Every structure is written in structure tokens, then in C-alpha cells.
């Protein structure tokens, strides 16, 4: 497993991907009686994937995730590619339309939130950010003059820019002021730096205690990084998800959702206003326009100008 982690670090895999792949590799090894993966191959992988689909009833995406982890293990760590593992029972991938809220419903949810949680939920709806992208925002990512937000190392390790809602500017300026106050406090009480990507802390030793690199939404207390150094991380996504779910229940919505529902609602609102689907794709950071097209089925009207024969 040390070799697996080292290989993923070299290939710049995200921490979440590393954690997920390690989970499936360990699961695969335990499923086959703690045999070494080098002594196994395609038949064992096929049996494991069928077990996930038939006995565990996992979703298609989950089964594919496990397959990707094992392909990585054999191709990049053991240097013995699996090749064709043959036909196996695939988990069914049902087509699901995303839950979206109207603008009034979103406002009702936002009214149930306060402080930084209100700001984060507003950005997920007003800018189309994912919850983790919102948590990872730094002071340097906000451009008030051009009214844009830069999302760095988003899904697929890609950067993009998106809209900065004018109504969020005062709240974000307040968040930046709080971040600078907290930085001043830490500078006088131990100089706890913020976490930095890759080896940036070695290249720029003072970046972790500079105002530009501070988290907009930091964790409540410092923690240890992988090297045992005391650092300040961003707020954990689960705290935001819990707050948004509670707000949606308090708003008595007919279709309660999650943080991602706010992002879905951002997309449908833009499309209903006549925004070009390619523009929406760029703002959301979707790799393919086919992913964005799912929102056209949620609108319920305006299918490229087509009207029902009954009017």
C-alpha cells in the first residue's frame, strides 16, 4: 500500500482519489482471502466486480470506481496490466434527473442560514460551485473588480473562472477581513500557516502566512498535516452539507436536496434565462456538454422552442 500511495503522489492524484483507491484495493485483497494482488489477475477482478453488483447491489458509478482502482493497481504499481477481463455483471446505471429548486425556494433556504454558511450556500447557488470548491476558496481567488471567482484545481485538477454575484461582495469582503484578523492573531501566537498545494511551502516559505493564501472559510482549529506539521486547513465539507440539509428541512421544501442541489439550480436558472449551454458548461466546469444537457430535461419548457400540439 505504501507503493500504491507513492505512485499516486507522483501522478498528482487528489487526496480524495487516493483515499478511495486505497479503500477498493484493500477491499479486493480482503475479498480474496488476503492474497497478494501479484498472484491474482483478471478472473479474480471479474469475481470481485460481480460480487459488488450482485451481492452488494452497488451503483454503476461505484462499480466503475472499484474497477478504475484495480486497473491503476495492476497497470501502474504491479506493472502487469489486466488486459481483457471478460464479461462480468455490470451494475445498472439508471438515468436520474437532478433535483432543482426555484429561485424563491433557494431564497427560503438561504434565509435559514447565517454567517459563513450563508455565504457558502450563496456561492454554490450564485456561482455554481461544488461544495469542496467553495470550501477551498482563498483570498487570492476573489476578483472584486472583474466580479469573477477563480476555481483552482477543481474536479479533474482543472482551473476555471465563474461568476461572482454582486450581492455576495459585501459578505466576501467581511470574510476576507476576518481571515486577515485571524492571520494577525496566529502571527502573534505561534505563526500557524495554512495548508498549501504540493511543494509550494518549500518554494515560497512565507506563502502560508501571507494574506493572499488564507482560506476564506478556515477550520475552527489547526490540525496536523501528513508530515506532522501544525497547519490550518479549510472547513470540512461535511459541516457545510449538514448545515444546508438542516436549512432545507427548515424551509419545508417539497423536494429537499443537498449542497449539489444549489449548483443544479444555478444551471437551470441560467438556461431558463436563455444562457447558451456552452457558457453554462464552462461555468460549471463540465468536461462534456452532454453532462450539461441533462438540465434541459429539468426545465419542463423551452425545449429549443418546441411547443406541444395542444399549445
mmCIF file of C-alpha atoms in Angstrom:
data_model
loop_
_atom_site.group_PDB
_atom_site.id
_atom_site.type_symbol
_atom_site.label_atom_id
_atom_site.label_comp_id
_atom_site.label_asym_id
_atom_site.label_seq_id
_atom_site.Cartn_x
_atom_site.Cartn_y
_atom_site.Cartn_z
ATOM 1 C CA UNK A 1 0.000 0.000 0.000
ATOM 2 C CA UNK A 2 2.984 2.312 0.512
ATOM 3 C CA UNK A 3 3.897 1.747 -3.142
ATOM 4 C CA UNK A 4 0.314 2.497 -4.171
ATOM 5 C CA UNK A 5 0.276 5.786 -2.257
ATOM 6 C CA UNK A 6 3.721 6.788 -3.524
ATOM 7 C CA UNK A 7 2.722 6.137 -7.139
ATOM 8 C CA UNK A 8 -0.437 8.210 -6.783
ATOM 9 C CA UNK A 9 1.503 11.075 -5.242
ATOM 10 C CA UNK A 10 3.941 11.052 -8.167
ATOM 11 C CA UNK A 11 0.994 11.177 -10.589
ATOM 12 C CA UNK A 12 -0.560 14.065 -8.623
ATOM 13 C CA UNK A 13 -3.775 12.258 -7.709
ATOM 14 C CA UNK A 14 -6.049 14.193 -5.378
ATOM 15 C CA UNK A 15 -6.189 13.122 -1.696
ATOM 16 C CA UNK A 16 -9.811 12.038 -2.129
ATOM 17 C CA UNK A 17 -8.933 9.801 -5.094
ATOM 18 C CA UNK A 18 -6.021 8.336 -3.163
ATOM 19 C CA UNK A 19 -8.260 7.518 -0.221
ATOM 20 C CA UNK A 20 -10.918 5.948 -2.457
ATOM 21 C CA UNK A 21 -8.486 3.843 -4.493
ATOM 22 C CA UNK A 22 -6.767 2.550 -1.337
ATOM 23 C CA UNK A 23 -10.161 1.544 0.051
ATOM 24 C CA UNK A 24 -11.064 -0.536 -3.024
ATOM 25 C CA UNK A 25 -7.637 -2.146 -3.263
ATOM 26 C CA UNK A 26 -7.790 -3.223 0.389
ATOM 27 C CA UNK A 27 -11.357 -4.471 -0.121
ATOM 28 C CA UNK A 28 -10.238 -6.509 -3.159
ATOM 29 C CA UNK A 29 -7.371 -8.086 -1.202
ATOM 30 C CA UNK A 30 -9.595 -8.988 1.768
ATOM 31 C CA UNK A 31 -12.298 -10.380 -0.536
ATOM 32 C CA UNK A 32 -9.818 -12.925 -1.887
ATOM 33 C CA UNK A 33 -8.517 -14.045 1.496
ATOM 34 C CA UNK A 34 -5.642 -11.559 1.830
ATOM 35 C CA UNK A 35 -3.836 -12.925 -1.222
ATOM 36 C CA UNK A 36 -1.207 -10.721 -2.806
ATOM 37 C CA UNK A 37 -2.554 -8.933 -5.920
ATOM 38 C CA UNK A 38 0.500 -10.070 -7.921
ATOM 39 C CA UNK A 39 -0.732 -13.665 -7.528
ATOM 40 C CA UNK A 40 -4.153 -12.754 -8.916
ATOM 41 C CA UNK A 41 -5.419 -11.347 -12.186
ATOM 42 C CA UNK A 42 -8.408 -10.926 -14.464
ATOM 43 C CA UNK A 43 -10.566 -13.786 -13.098
ATOM 44 C CA UNK A 44 -10.239 -12.501 -9.527
ATOM 45 C CA UNK A 45 -11.043 -8.946 -10.598
ATOM 46 C CA UNK A 46 -14.096 -10.182 -12.515
ATOM 47 C CA UNK A 47 -15.320 -12.167 -9.481
ATOM 48 C CA UNK A 48 -14.880 -9.118 -7.242
ATOM 49 C CA UNK A 49 -16.786 -6.800 -9.576
ATOM 50 C CA UNK A 50 -19.633 -9.287 -9.899
ATOM 51 C CA UNK A 51 -19.778 -9.575 -6.106
ATOM 52 C CA UNK A 52 -20.202 -5.791 -5.860
ATOM 53 C CA UNK A 53 -23.019 -5.772 -8.404
ATOM 54 C CA UNK A 54 -24.884 -8.954 -7.429
ATOM 55 C CA UNK A 55 -24.384 -9.266 -3.667
ATOM 56 C CA UNK A 56 -23.662 -5.682 -2.628
ATOM 57 C CA UNK A 57 -26.051 -4.041 -5.143
ATOM 58 C CA UNK A 58 -23.722 -1.086 -5.618
ATOM 59 C CA UNK A 59 -24.411 1.690 -8.120
ATOM 60 C CA UNK A 60 -22.831 1.571 -11.559
ATOM 61 C CA UNK A 61 -20.562 4.504 -10.712
ATOM 62 C CA UNK A 62 -19.336 2.703 -7.599
ATOM 63 C CA UNK A 63 -18.524 -0.451 -9.557
ATOM 64 C CA UNK A 64 -16.644 1.595 -12.152
ATOM 65 C CA UNK A 65 -14.745 3.319 -9.367
ATOM 66 C CA UNK A 66 -13.614 -0.046 -7.994
ATOM 67 C CA UNK A 67 -12.589 -1.170 -11.486
ATOM 68 C CA UNK A 68 -10.550 2.010 -12.020
ATOM 69 C CA UNK A 69 -8.737 1.447 -8.728
ATOM 70 C CA UNK A 70 -7.788 -2.115 -9.676
ATOM 71 C CA UNK A 71 -6.720 -1.129 -13.197
ATOM 72 C CA UNK A 72 -4.458 1.502 -11.621
ATOM 73 C CA UNK A 73 -3.033 -1.082 -9.214
ATOM 74 C CA UNK A 74 -2.109 -3.577 -11.918
ATOM 75 C CA UNK A 75 -1.015 -1.101 -14.585
ATOM 76 C CA UNK A 76 0.992 1.452 -12.600
ATOM 77 C CA UNK A 77 2.035 -0.350 -9.408
ATOM 78 C CA UNK A 78 2.454 -4.034 -10.302
ATOM 79 C CA UNK A 79 3.359 -3.425 -13.981
ATOM 80 C CA UNK A 80 1.144 -6.299 -15.138
ATOM 81 C CA UNK A 81 -1.865 -4.822 -16.986
ATOM 82 C CA UNK A 82 -5.094 -6.767 -16.625
ATOM 83 C CA UNK A 83 -5.950 -6.818 -20.310
ATOM 84 C CA UNK A 84 -9.394 -8.155 -21.178
ATOM 85 C CA UNK A 85 -11.076 -9.424 -18.020
ATOM 86 C CA UNK A 86 -14.058 -10.724 -19.978
ATOM 87 C CA UNK A 87 -17.744 -10.138 -19.479
ATOM 88 C CA UNK A 88 -18.996 -9.562 -15.957
ATOM 89 C CA UNK A 89 -22.259 -8.485 -14.357
ATOM 90 C CA UNK A 90 -22.484 -4.725 -14.673
ATOM 91 C CA UNK A 91 -24.376 -2.685 -12.136
ATOM 92 C CA UNK A 92 -27.301 -0.928 -13.799
ATOM 93 C CA UNK A 93 -26.922 2.790 -14.405
ATOM 94 C CA UNK A 94 -30.403 4.312 -14.183
ATOM 95 C CA UNK A 95 -30.997 7.731 -15.625
ATOM 96 C CA UNK A 96 -31.844 10.194 -12.867
ATOM 97 C CA UNK A 97 -32.843 13.821 -13.271
ATOM 98 C CA UNK A 98 -31.279 16.177 -10.715
ATOM 99 C CA UNK A 99 -33.420 17.831 -8.052
ATOM 100 C CA UNK A 100 -33.602 21.576 -8.655
ATOM 101 C CA UNK A 101 -35.203 24.421 -6.750
ATOM 102 C CA UNK A 102 -36.878 27.577 -7.956
ATOM 103 C CA UNK A 103 -35.294 30.918 -7.127
ATOM 104 C CA UNK A 104 -37.864 31.589 -4.395
ATOM 105 C CA UNK A 105 -37.194 28.188 -2.834
ATOM 106 C CA UNK A 106 -33.452 28.839 -2.803
ATOM 107 C CA UNK A 107 -34.017 32.183 -1.082
ATOM 108 C CA UNK A 108 -36.098 30.410 1.560
ATOM 109 C CA UNK A 109 -33.188 28.049 2.180
ATOM 110 C CA UNK A 110 -30.670 30.892 2.372
ATOM 111 C CA UNK A 111 -32.879 32.696 4.888
ATOM 112 C CA UNK A 112 -32.393 29.742 7.233
ATOM 113 C CA UNK A 113 -28.606 30.184 7.200
ATOM 114 C CA UNK A 114 -26.347 32.823 8.713
ATOM 115 C CA UNK A 115 -22.697 33.805 8.828
ATOM 116 C CA UNK A 116 -20.192 31.910 6.730
ATOM 117 C CA UNK A 117 -22.705 29.122 5.968
ATOM 118 C CA UNK A 118 -24.989 31.665 4.329
ATOM 119 C CA UNK A 119 -22.088 32.980 2.231
ATOM 120 C CA UNK A 120 -21.035 29.498 1.131
ATOM 121 C CA UNK A 121 -24.562 28.441 0.174
ATOM 122 C CA UNK A 122 -24.980 31.724 -1.722
ATOM 123 C CA UNK A 123 -21.826 30.995 -3.733
ATOM 124 C CA UNK A 124 -22.959 27.467 -4.566
ATOM 125 C CA UNK A 125 -26.179 28.897 -5.986
ATOM 126 C CA UNK A 126 -24.884 32.209 -7.340
ATOM 127 C CA UNK A 127 -21.624 30.897 -8.824
ATOM 128 C CA UNK A 128 -22.370 27.208 -9.447
ATOM 129 C CA UNK A 129 -19.560 25.998 -7.192
ATOM 130 C CA UNK A 130 -19.251 22.481 -5.838
ATOM 131 C CA UNK A 131 -19.186 22.260 -2.047
ATOM 132 C CA UNK A 132 -15.488 21.310 -1.954
ATOM 133 C CA UNK A 133 -14.610 24.113 -4.376
ATOM 134 C CA UNK A 134 -16.383 26.537 -2.060
ATOM 135 C CA UNK A 135 -14.523 25.260 0.987
ATOM 136 C CA UNK A 136 -11.175 25.615 -0.818
ATOM 137 C CA UNK A 137 -11.579 29.281 -1.777
ATOM 138 C CA UNK A 138 -8.686 31.525 -0.797
ATOM 139 C CA UNK A 139 -8.428 35.316 -0.595
ATOM 140 C CA UNK A 140 -6.470 35.390 -3.876
ATOM 141 C CA UNK A 141 -9.294 33.636 -5.753
ATOM 142 C CA UNK A 142 -11.721 36.562 -5.432
ATOM 143 C CA UNK A 143 -11.547 39.361 -8.013
ATOM 144 C CA UNK A 144 -13.940 42.113 -6.938
ATOM 145 C CA UNK A 145 -13.032 44.441 -9.803
ATOM 146 C CA UNK A 146 -13.912 41.960 -12.568
ATOM 147 C CA UNK A 147 -16.501 40.177 -10.412
ATOM 148 C CA UNK A 148 -15.140 36.695 -11.043
ATOM 149 C CA UNK A 149 -14.125 33.768 -8.863
ATOM 150 C CA UNK A 150 -11.195 31.567 -9.844
ATOM 151 C CA UNK A 151 -11.681 27.904 -9.006
ATOM 152 C CA UNK A 152 -8.270 26.277 -8.687
ATOM 153 C CA UNK A 153 -7.653 22.539 -9.024
ATOM 154 C CA UNK A 154 -11.339 21.732 -9.345
ATOM 155 C CA UNK A 155 -12.691 18.377 -10.438
ATOM 156 C CA UNK A 156 -10.161 16.779 -12.757
ATOM 157 C CA UNK A 157 -7.473 19.120 -11.355
ATOM 158 C CA UNK A 158 -8.673 21.874 -13.711
ATOM 159 C CA UNK A 159 -8.830 25.633 -13.111
ATOM 160 C CA UNK A 160 -11.736 27.761 -14.286
ATOM 161 C CA UNK A 161 -13.414 31.096 -13.627
ATOM 162 C CA UNK A 162 -17.047 31.676 -12.791
ATOM 163 C CA UNK A 163 -19.425 34.473 -11.811
ATOM 164 C CA UNK A 164 -19.108 36.490 -8.599
ATOM 165 C CA UNK A 165 -22.637 37.610 -7.613
ATOM 166 C CA UNK A 166 -22.722 41.311 -6.755
ATOM 167 C CA UNK A 167 -24.888 40.592 -3.704
ATOM 168 C CA UNK A 168 -22.105 38.417 -2.256
ATOM 169 C CA UNK A 169 -19.410 41.102 -2.458
ATOM 170 C CA UNK A 170 -20.035 42.721 0.976
ATOM 171 C CA UNK A 171 -20.167 39.313 2.693
ATOM 172 C CA UNK A 172 -16.945 38.181 0.978
ATOM 173 C CA UNK A 173 -15.189 41.415 1.933
ATOM 174 C CA UNK A 174 -16.232 40.698 5.502
ATOM 175 C CA UNK A 175 -14.874 37.134 5.239
ATOM 176 C CA UNK A 176 -11.546 38.491 3.963
ATOM 177 C CA UNK A 177 -11.377 40.941 6.868
ATOM 178 C CA UNK A 178 -11.993 38.071 9.306
ATOM 179 C CA UNK A 179 -9.299 35.965 7.607
ATOM 180 C CA UNK A 180 -6.803 38.806 7.944
ATOM 181 C CA UNK A 181 -7.698 39.297 11.621
ATOM 182 C CA UNK A 182 -7.220 35.596 12.297
ATOM 183 C CA UNK A 183 -3.881 35.703 10.462
ATOM 184 C CA UNK A 184 -2.686 38.587 12.651
ATOM 185 C CA UNK A 185 -3.688 36.613 15.732
ATOM 186 C CA UNK A 186 -1.824 33.499 14.565
ATOM 187 C CA UNK A 187 1.275 35.513 13.696
ATOM 188 C CA UNK A 188 1.455 36.611 17.321
ATOM 189 C CA UNK A 189 0.652 33.147 18.717
ATOM 190 C CA UNK A 190 2.893 30.590 17.022
ATOM 191 C CA UNK A 191 2.661 31.537 13.303
ATOM 192 C CA UNK A 192 0.403 28.656 12.251
ATOM 193 C CA UNK A 193 0.415 28.614 8.417
ATOM 194 C CA UNK A 194 -2.416 27.485 6.148
ATOM 195 C CA UNK A 195 -2.063 24.324 4.091
ATOM 196 C CA UNK A 196 -0.559 24.865 0.645
ATOM 197 C CA UNK A 197 -0.757 22.781 -2.551
ATOM 198 C CA UNK A 198 2.081 20.424 -3.447
ATOM 199 C CA UNK A 199 5.562 21.749 -2.539
ATOM 200 C CA UNK A 200 4.632 25.428 -2.558
ATOM 201 C CA UNK A 201 5.572 25.828 1.115
ATOM 202 C CA UNK A 202 9.172 24.900 0.233
ATOM 203 C CA UNK A 203 9.301 27.146 -2.822
ATOM 204 C CA UNK A 204 7.712 30.099 -1.022
ATOM 205 C CA UNK A 205 8.301 29.600 2.723
ATOM 206 C CA UNK A 206 6.215 32.633 3.722
ATOM 207 C CA UNK A 207 3.208 31.885 1.494
ATOM 208 C CA UNK A 208 1.391 30.059 4.309
ATOM 209 C CA UNK A 209 1.353 33.217 6.433
ATOM 210 C CA UNK A 210 0.594 35.679 3.609
ATOM 211 C CA UNK A 211 -2.869 37.208 3.363
ATOM 212 C CA UNK A 212 -3.413 36.142 -0.279
ATOM 213 C CA UNK A 213 -3.178 32.422 0.541
ATOM 214 C CA UNK A 214 -5.512 32.457 3.547
ATOM 215 C CA UNK A 215 -8.662 30.341 3.432
ATOM 216 C CA UNK A 216 -11.901 32.297 3.147
ATOM 217 C CA UNK A 217 -13.613 29.604 5.210
ATOM 218 C CA UNK A 218 -10.990 28.126 7.571
ATOM 219 C CA UNK A 219 -11.451 25.270 10.012
ATOM 220 C CA UNK A 220 -12.258 26.167 13.596
ATOM 221 C CA UNK A 221 -8.873 24.952 14.869
ATOM 222 C CA UNK A 222 -5.468 23.896 13.496
ATOM 223 C CA UNK A 223 -4.594 20.290 12.705
ATOM 224 C CA UNK A 224 -1.616 18.187 11.632
ATOM 225 C CA UNK A 225 -0.648 17.614 8.008
ATOM 226 C CA UNK A 226 0.940 14.436 6.624
ATOM 227 C CA UNK A 227 4.394 15.472 7.853
ATOM 228 C CA UNK A 228 3.188 16.203 11.386
ATOM 229 C CA UNK A 229 3.359 19.975 10.931
ATOM 230 C CA UNK A 230 0.674 22.104 12.606
ATOM 231 C CA UNK A 231 -1.344 23.860 9.892
ATOM 232 C CA UNK A 232 -4.750 25.456 9.384
ATOM 233 C CA UNK A 233 -6.993 23.612 6.934
ATOM 234 C CA UNK A 234 -10.213 24.803 5.311
ATOM 235 C CA UNK A 235 -13.622 23.990 6.773
ATOM 236 C CA UNK A 236 -14.661 20.386 6.265
ATOM 237 C CA UNK A 237 -17.337 19.884 3.550
ATOM 238 C CA UNK A 238 -19.438 17.698 5.858
ATOM 239 C CA UNK A 239 -20.094 20.682 8.142
ATOM 240 C CA UNK A 240 -21.446 22.679 5.205
ATOM 241 C CA UNK A 241 -23.509 19.754 3.914
ATOM 242 C CA UNK A 242 -25.088 19.265 7.336
ATOM 243 C CA UNK A 243 -25.979 22.960 7.661
ATOM 244 C CA UNK A 244 -27.549 23.090 4.171
ATOM 245 C CA UNK A 245 -29.585 19.924 4.755
ATOM 246 C CA UNK A 246 -30.927 21.338 8.006
ATOM 247 C CA UNK A 247 -31.776 24.617 6.254
ATOM 248 C CA UNK A 248 -33.665 22.773 3.523
ATOM 249 C CA UNK A 249 -35.684 20.859 6.109
ATOM 250 C CA UNK A 250 -36.420 24.082 7.999
ATOM 251 C CA UNK A 251 -37.574 25.729 4.760
ATOM 252 C CA UNK A 252 -40.236 22.974 4.349
ATOM 253 C CA UNK A 253 -39.349 22.305 0.743
ATOM 254 C CA UNK A 254 -41.428 19.787 -1.254
ATOM 255 C CA UNK A 255 -38.161 18.444 -2.721
ATOM 256 C CA UNK A 256 -35.394 18.631 -0.116
ATOM 257 C CA UNK A 257 -31.931 18.246 -1.556
ATOM 258 C CA UNK A 258 -28.280 18.901 -0.757
ATOM 259 C CA UNK A 259 -25.460 21.331 -1.487
ATOM 260 C CA UNK A 260 -25.303 19.994 -5.038
ATOM 261 C CA UNK A 261 -28.968 20.945 -5.474
ATOM 262 C CA UNK A 262 -27.906 24.593 -5.247
ATOM 263 C CA UNK A 263 -25.414 24.022 -8.066
ATOM 264 C CA UNK A 264 -28.106 22.266 -10.127
ATOM 265 C CA UNK A 265 -30.416 25.223 -9.515
ATOM 266 C CA UNK A 266 -27.706 27.631 -10.722
ATOM 267 C CA UNK A 267 -27.512 25.782 -14.037
ATOM 268 C CA UNK A 268 -31.265 25.575 -14.611
ATOM 269 C CA UNK A 269 -31.766 29.247 -13.760
ATOM 270 C CA UNK A 270 -29.146 30.278 -16.333
ATOM 271 C CA UNK A 271 -30.641 28.042 -19.014
ATOM 272 C CA UNK A 272 -34.152 29.314 -18.321
ATOM 273 C CA UNK A 273 -32.834 32.871 -18.805
ATOM 274 C CA UNK A 274 -31.600 31.915 -22.272
ATOM 275 C CA UNK A 275 -27.898 31.481 -21.481
ATOM 276 C CA UNK A 276 -26.014 29.461 -24.092
ATOM 277 C CA UNK A 277 -25.467 25.880 -22.948
ATOM 278 C CA UNK A 278 -21.748 26.068 -23.811
ATOM 279 C CA UNK A 279 -21.376 29.030 -21.468
ATOM 280 C CA UNK A 280 -23.137 27.109 -18.703
ATOM 281 C CA UNK A 281 -20.817 24.167 -19.373
ATOM 282 C CA UNK A 282 -17.749 26.403 -18.915
ATOM 283 C CA UNK A 283 -19.104 27.986 -15.735
ATOM 284 C CA UNK A 284 -19.874 24.579 -14.215
ATOM 285 C CA UNK A 285 -16.569 23.066 -15.303
ATOM 286 C CA UNK A 286 -18.156 20.102 -17.094
ATOM 287 C CA UNK A 287 -15.809 18.122 -19.318
ATOM 288 C CA UNK A 288 -18.565 17.305 -21.822
ATOM 289 C CA UNK A 289 -21.617 19.283 -22.914
ATOM 290 C CA UNK A 290 -23.623 16.062 -22.621
ATOM 291 C CA UNK A 291 -23.340 16.381 -18.846
ATOM 292 C CA UNK A 292 -24.781 19.897 -19.010
ATOM 293 C CA UNK A 293 -27.620 18.843 -21.323
ATOM 294 C CA UNK A 294 -29.303 16.914 -18.506
ATOM 295 C CA UNK A 295 -30.572 20.254 -17.184
ATOM 296 C CA UNK A 296 -32.594 20.870 -20.339
ATOM 297 C CA UNK A 297 -34.802 17.937 -19.298
ATOM 298 C CA UNK A 298 -35.425 19.512 -15.900
ATOM 299 C CA UNK A 299 -36.692 22.833 -17.229
ATOM 300 C CA UNK A 300 -40.003 21.415 -18.406
ATOM 301 C CA UNK A 301 -40.332 24.113 -21.039
ATOM 302 C CA UNK A 302 -38.330 25.792 -23.738
ATOM 303 C CA UNK A 303 -37.089 22.637 -25.453
ATOM 304 C CA UNK A 304 -35.376 24.600 -28.235
ATOM 305 C CA UNK A 305 -38.621 26.457 -28.881
ATOM 306 C CA UNK A 306 -40.719 23.318 -29.399
ATOM 307 C CA UNK A 307 -44.380 23.573 -28.284
ATOM 308 C CA UNK A 308 -46.875 20.860 -27.592
ATOM 309 C CA UNK A 309 -49.598 20.300 -30.270
ATOM 310 C CA UNK A 310 -52.158 21.184 -27.595
ATOM 311 C CA UNK A 311 -50.487 24.545 -27.015
#
